[in-house]
Amino acid sequence: MSSEHNVAVDVAKTLVSVLSNEACIFTDQLTTEFKELLIRWSDVDVQVPSAILQPSCEGDISEIVKHAAKHNIPFIAKGGGHSTWSTIGSGGWIIDLSLLRSISINTSAQTSTIQAGVLTKPVNEAVANAGFMIHSANAANVGHIGFLLGGGSSVLMGMHGLAIDALITARVVTATGRIVTASSTKNGDLFWALKGAGQYFGIVTEVTVKIFPQTTDIISWACIFTPPQIKEVAKAVKELVDGGDQKSFGVAMITLPPSLPGQTKPVIVVSITHFRSEAEAEGIMKPLLAANPVAQMKRPIAFSNHTGTADKIDKKGGFKSVVSCGLKGFDPEKFEKCLDSWTGLVDEHPEAASTFFMFLWASKDGMKSFGYGSSAYGHRDIGCWRYVDFLWPSALDEESFKAAVQSSEDFIVLCQADQEESEKAVFRSRSRVKSIEQRYRGVERRLKLGKVKRTWDPEGRFTKQFL
């Protein structure tokens, strides 16, 4: 083992005397506990750290960061383990936040206070049980604070903007191990940066956010179409996207047929979550219904279960990645070409058949109401995101995975072909290596982020981004 590994292990072991009794330190890579804590949403590029540290309180995190800084040990914080970068190799530490899982609800103030290890499902359940809704990720096992810090696009986006727009205060362990509070009135520069670029400025241990009373039904309505119907479906989706309805959140995807394992022929699925009565939802669905879906799935859902469909494929492990780009609108021709890309990929690489290409959309009105300069998030003009997700829970064919990645990257180039450089956008939570100009659009925004970085993390403990 390297000298860096030995230092990281030795320093980790000394933390026993300063951390709380409930905290855990793992340095034996052969133990079941160590191996289980390494499991992430994707097995792509998984590395093995010298130690995994599980703080049980904010003070523990502070001590860990102080020791890391003193001994120059690199580290990464892990919440839900859904990011592609929540992994680090020999000589480094993973700070696993899963023991910090407190959720509290203040119904009179209409707020929730949430710790760093809390995942989507418990948040949704706690808030829904109190009669409220909250900005949350679209899959049950995503870390809530990690989701928020990237901006937080949720099913509530059309009505209430982004998750960062509901952020009231954040508790942060800085690069020196100091614990600070950030809000609109305290450490305002840091608060601004946390809203969209938070992972680069500290470990956020706790947030207090606005929650919203649930005053309407929630209707989930999905329509399934066959490939020959692609033109009619694309036209219908275009009408829905252009309608700018604030009370719905939509997804259109090319994927395998639901509940039919072993299939390699795609279907087109358009699913919309409505915050309205079923009768009102039917009016919104008219363009899709007129396209004659071969099957429909319509049901009322509880807010606590709104991630249900995604949860079926939100499994840890396997070859997975995500590629994205922002679109100001929906282009039917590109959606048709999306089907061609999927078919071409799977014809050549059948083991990539569980890949799915999808477009997400919501009204931009909710986001825009908060102002373009209100946060580090630079994509408030984007109402439609085009994602490519690769999901092979049991795939062992790395060649097929690489082919799927290349196919998706090629399709992103096609999607951005008619965009000016200043219009090209990549969702920040999907990459730390894509163009920073596309992740954080606007020269003034990047300059401001650089200034905040030099104030709060001048040595780049939380990566060298913006330095």
XYZ file of C-alpha atoms in Angstrom, residues 249-464:
216
model
C -44.849 17.630 -14.850
C -44.215 15.460 -17.893
C -41.877 12.774 -19.166
C -41.711 11.355 -22.698
C -39.409 8.399 -23.215
C -38.241 5.665 -25.530
C -37.934 2.520 -23.460
C -38.730 -1.168 -23.190
C -42.377 -2.139 -22.592
C -43.239 -1.922 -18.891
C -43.482 -5.297 -17.112
C -42.348 -7.323 -20.123
C -38.845 -8.662 -19.373
C -36.821 -10.006 -22.240
C -38.259 -7.644 -24.841
C -35.913 -5.722 -27.146
C -38.508 -3.728 -29.095
C -39.229 -0.241 -27.762
C -42.406 1.595 -26.891
C -43.047 5.299 -26.421
C -44.268 6.200 -22.951
C -45.604 9.642 -22.058
C -46.347 10.069 -18.362
C -47.723 13.208 -16.741
C -48.176 13.967 -13.050
C -51.152 16.314 -12.573
C -51.922 18.427 -9.524
C -55.657 18.717 -10.204
C -58.822 16.645 -10.349
C -59.119 13.708 -12.763
C -61.711 15.613 -14.806
C -59.356 18.572 -15.195
C -56.450 16.242 -15.994
C -58.457 14.671 -18.807
C -58.701 18.065 -20.477
C -54.913 18.455 -20.406
C -54.441 14.921 -21.758
C -56.604 15.451 -24.846
C -53.718 15.768 -27.347
C -52.250 12.460 -26.150
C -55.578 10.664 -26.050
C -56.288 11.843 -29.588
C -53.096 10.055 -30.691
C -54.747 6.730 -29.723
C -52.476 5.138 -27.125
C -52.398 1.348 -27.166
C -52.562 1.334 -23.366
C -53.156 3.754 -20.510
C -52.397 3.755 -16.783
C -54.365 6.342 -14.820
C -54.541 6.516 -11.043
C -54.701 8.920 -8.115
C -51.522 8.830 -6.027
C -50.433 10.029 -2.625
C -47.594 12.533 -2.632
C -45.601 10.069 -0.547
C -45.733 7.619 -3.482
C -45.161 9.932 -6.420
C -41.771 8.325 -7.145
C -43.343 4.848 -7.391
C -42.736 4.222 -11.097
C -39.106 5.351 -10.993
C -38.451 3.325 -7.849
C -38.854 0.108 -9.839
C -35.692 0.903 -11.802
C -33.861 2.900 -9.129
C -31.689 -0.004 -8.029
C -28.107 0.189 -6.855
C -25.276 -1.347 -8.837
C -24.778 -2.236 -12.494
C -23.560 -0.315 -15.521
C -25.333 3.057 -15.482
C -24.647 6.615 -16.425
C -26.630 9.741 -17.208
C -26.136 12.270 -19.984
C -28.215 15.421 -20.284
C -28.708 18.686 -22.094
C -31.146 21.552 -21.712
C -33.664 22.543 -24.355
C -35.736 25.712 -24.437
C -38.544 23.799 -26.101
C -39.563 20.439 -27.472
C -38.579 19.594 -31.062
C -40.726 16.779 -32.581
C -38.095 15.952 -35.202
C -35.449 15.388 -32.539
C -37.819 13.142 -30.623
C -38.331 11.074 -33.762
C -34.565 10.831 -34.217
C -34.353 9.739 -30.604
C -36.276 6.595 -31.550
C -33.877 5.991 -34.447
C -30.894 6.345 -32.110
C -32.338 3.877 -29.595
C -33.179 1.347 -32.310
C -29.766 1.648 -33.936
C -27.995 1.182 -30.620
C -30.004 -1.891 -29.597
C -29.834 -3.513 -33.045
C -26.049 -3.472 -32.749
C -25.841 -4.045 -28.998
C -28.881 -6.007 -27.704
C -27.516 -5.941 -24.153
C -28.101 -2.189 -24.169
C -31.862 -2.684 -24.575
C -32.620 -1.421 -21.075
C -31.252 1.969 -22.014
C -33.936 4.605 -22.125
C -33.954 8.064 -23.687
C -36.267 10.614 -22.133
C -37.411 14.225 -22.260
C -38.628 15.947 -19.089
C -40.626 19.155 -19.107
C -42.406 21.598 -16.832
C -43.593 25.170 -17.041
C -40.777 27.702 -16.636
C -43.037 30.233 -14.928
C -42.367 28.952 -11.414
C -38.584 29.146 -11.871
C -38.606 32.528 -13.558
C -40.562 34.165 -10.756
C -37.461 33.994 -8.526
C -35.150 35.898 -10.846
C -32.204 34.799 -12.950
C -29.585 36.128 -10.530
C -31.147 34.814 -7.320
C -28.858 31.780 -7.169
C -25.887 30.028 -8.729
C -28.357 28.055 -10.852
C -28.098 29.364 -14.411
C -30.823 27.492 -16.325
C -34.097 29.219 -15.478
C -34.799 29.645 -19.182
C -34.748 25.855 -19.679
C -38.162 24.202 -19.513
C -37.271 20.887 -21.157
C -34.389 18.586 -20.247
C -33.285 15.760 -22.457
C -31.800 12.864 -20.472
C -30.312 9.566 -21.491
C -30.201 6.972 -18.733
C -28.468 3.612 -19.003
C -29.866 0.966 -16.728
C -28.414 -2.552 -16.847
C -28.735 -4.015 -13.343
C -27.242 -7.310 -14.553
C -25.217 -6.317 -17.626
C -21.619 -7.460 -17.790
C -20.869 -6.251 -21.294
C -18.708 -3.172 -20.938
C -18.523 -2.826 -24.722
C -22.306 -2.384 -24.923
C -22.180 0.168 -22.128
C -19.515 2.199 -23.881
C -21.513 2.031 -27.105
C -24.589 3.345 -25.277
C -22.588 6.209 -23.774
C -21.225 7.117 -27.192
C -24.691 6.913 -28.763
C -26.083 9.268 -26.154
C -23.224 11.736 -26.525
C -23.764 11.746 -30.286
C -27.445 12.458 -29.787
C -26.663 15.330 -27.397
C -24.523 16.872 -30.139
C -27.511 16.620 -32.479
C -29.810 18.231 -29.891
C -27.422 21.142 -29.393
C -26.562 21.608 -33.055
C -28.885 24.592 -33.531
C -28.006 26.266 -30.220
C -25.653 29.169 -29.696
C -22.747 28.437 -27.348
C -24.361 30.602 -24.665
C -27.569 28.539 -24.914
C -25.973 25.122 -24.392
C -26.793 23.712 -20.974
C -25.830 20.611 -19.010
C -27.585 19.713 -15.777
C -25.015 20.332 -13.033
C -25.848 17.274 -10.915
C -25.082 14.956 -13.835
C -21.427 15.816 -14.288
C -18.360 17.448 -12.797
C -16.320 17.089 -15.979
C -18.577 18.555 -18.651
C -17.958 22.138 -19.770
C -18.245 24.508 -16.809
C -19.632 27.072 -19.253
C -22.575 24.752 -19.924
C -23.068 23.778 -16.281
C -22.933 27.347 -14.964
C -23.991 29.619 -17.775
C -23.088 33.298 -17.755
C -19.690 34.931 -17.288
C -20.833 37.055 -14.334
C -22.200 33.974 -12.566
C -18.921 32.091 -12.938
C -16.888 35.105 -11.791
C -19.083 35.425 -8.711
C -18.739 31.701 -7.981
C -14.959 32.087 -8.228
C -15.018 34.945 -5.725
C -17.135 32.939 -3.264
C -14.855 29.920 -3.721
C -11.755 31.973 -2.908
C -13.478 33.205 0.242
C -14.793 29.909 1.575
C -12.546 27.209 0.046
C -9.351 28.826 -1.288
C -7.339 25.586 -1.154
C -9.966 23.566 -3.044
C -10.854 20.981 -0.385
C -14.222 20.581 -2.120
C -12.588 20.244 -5.579
C -10.748 22.950 -7.498
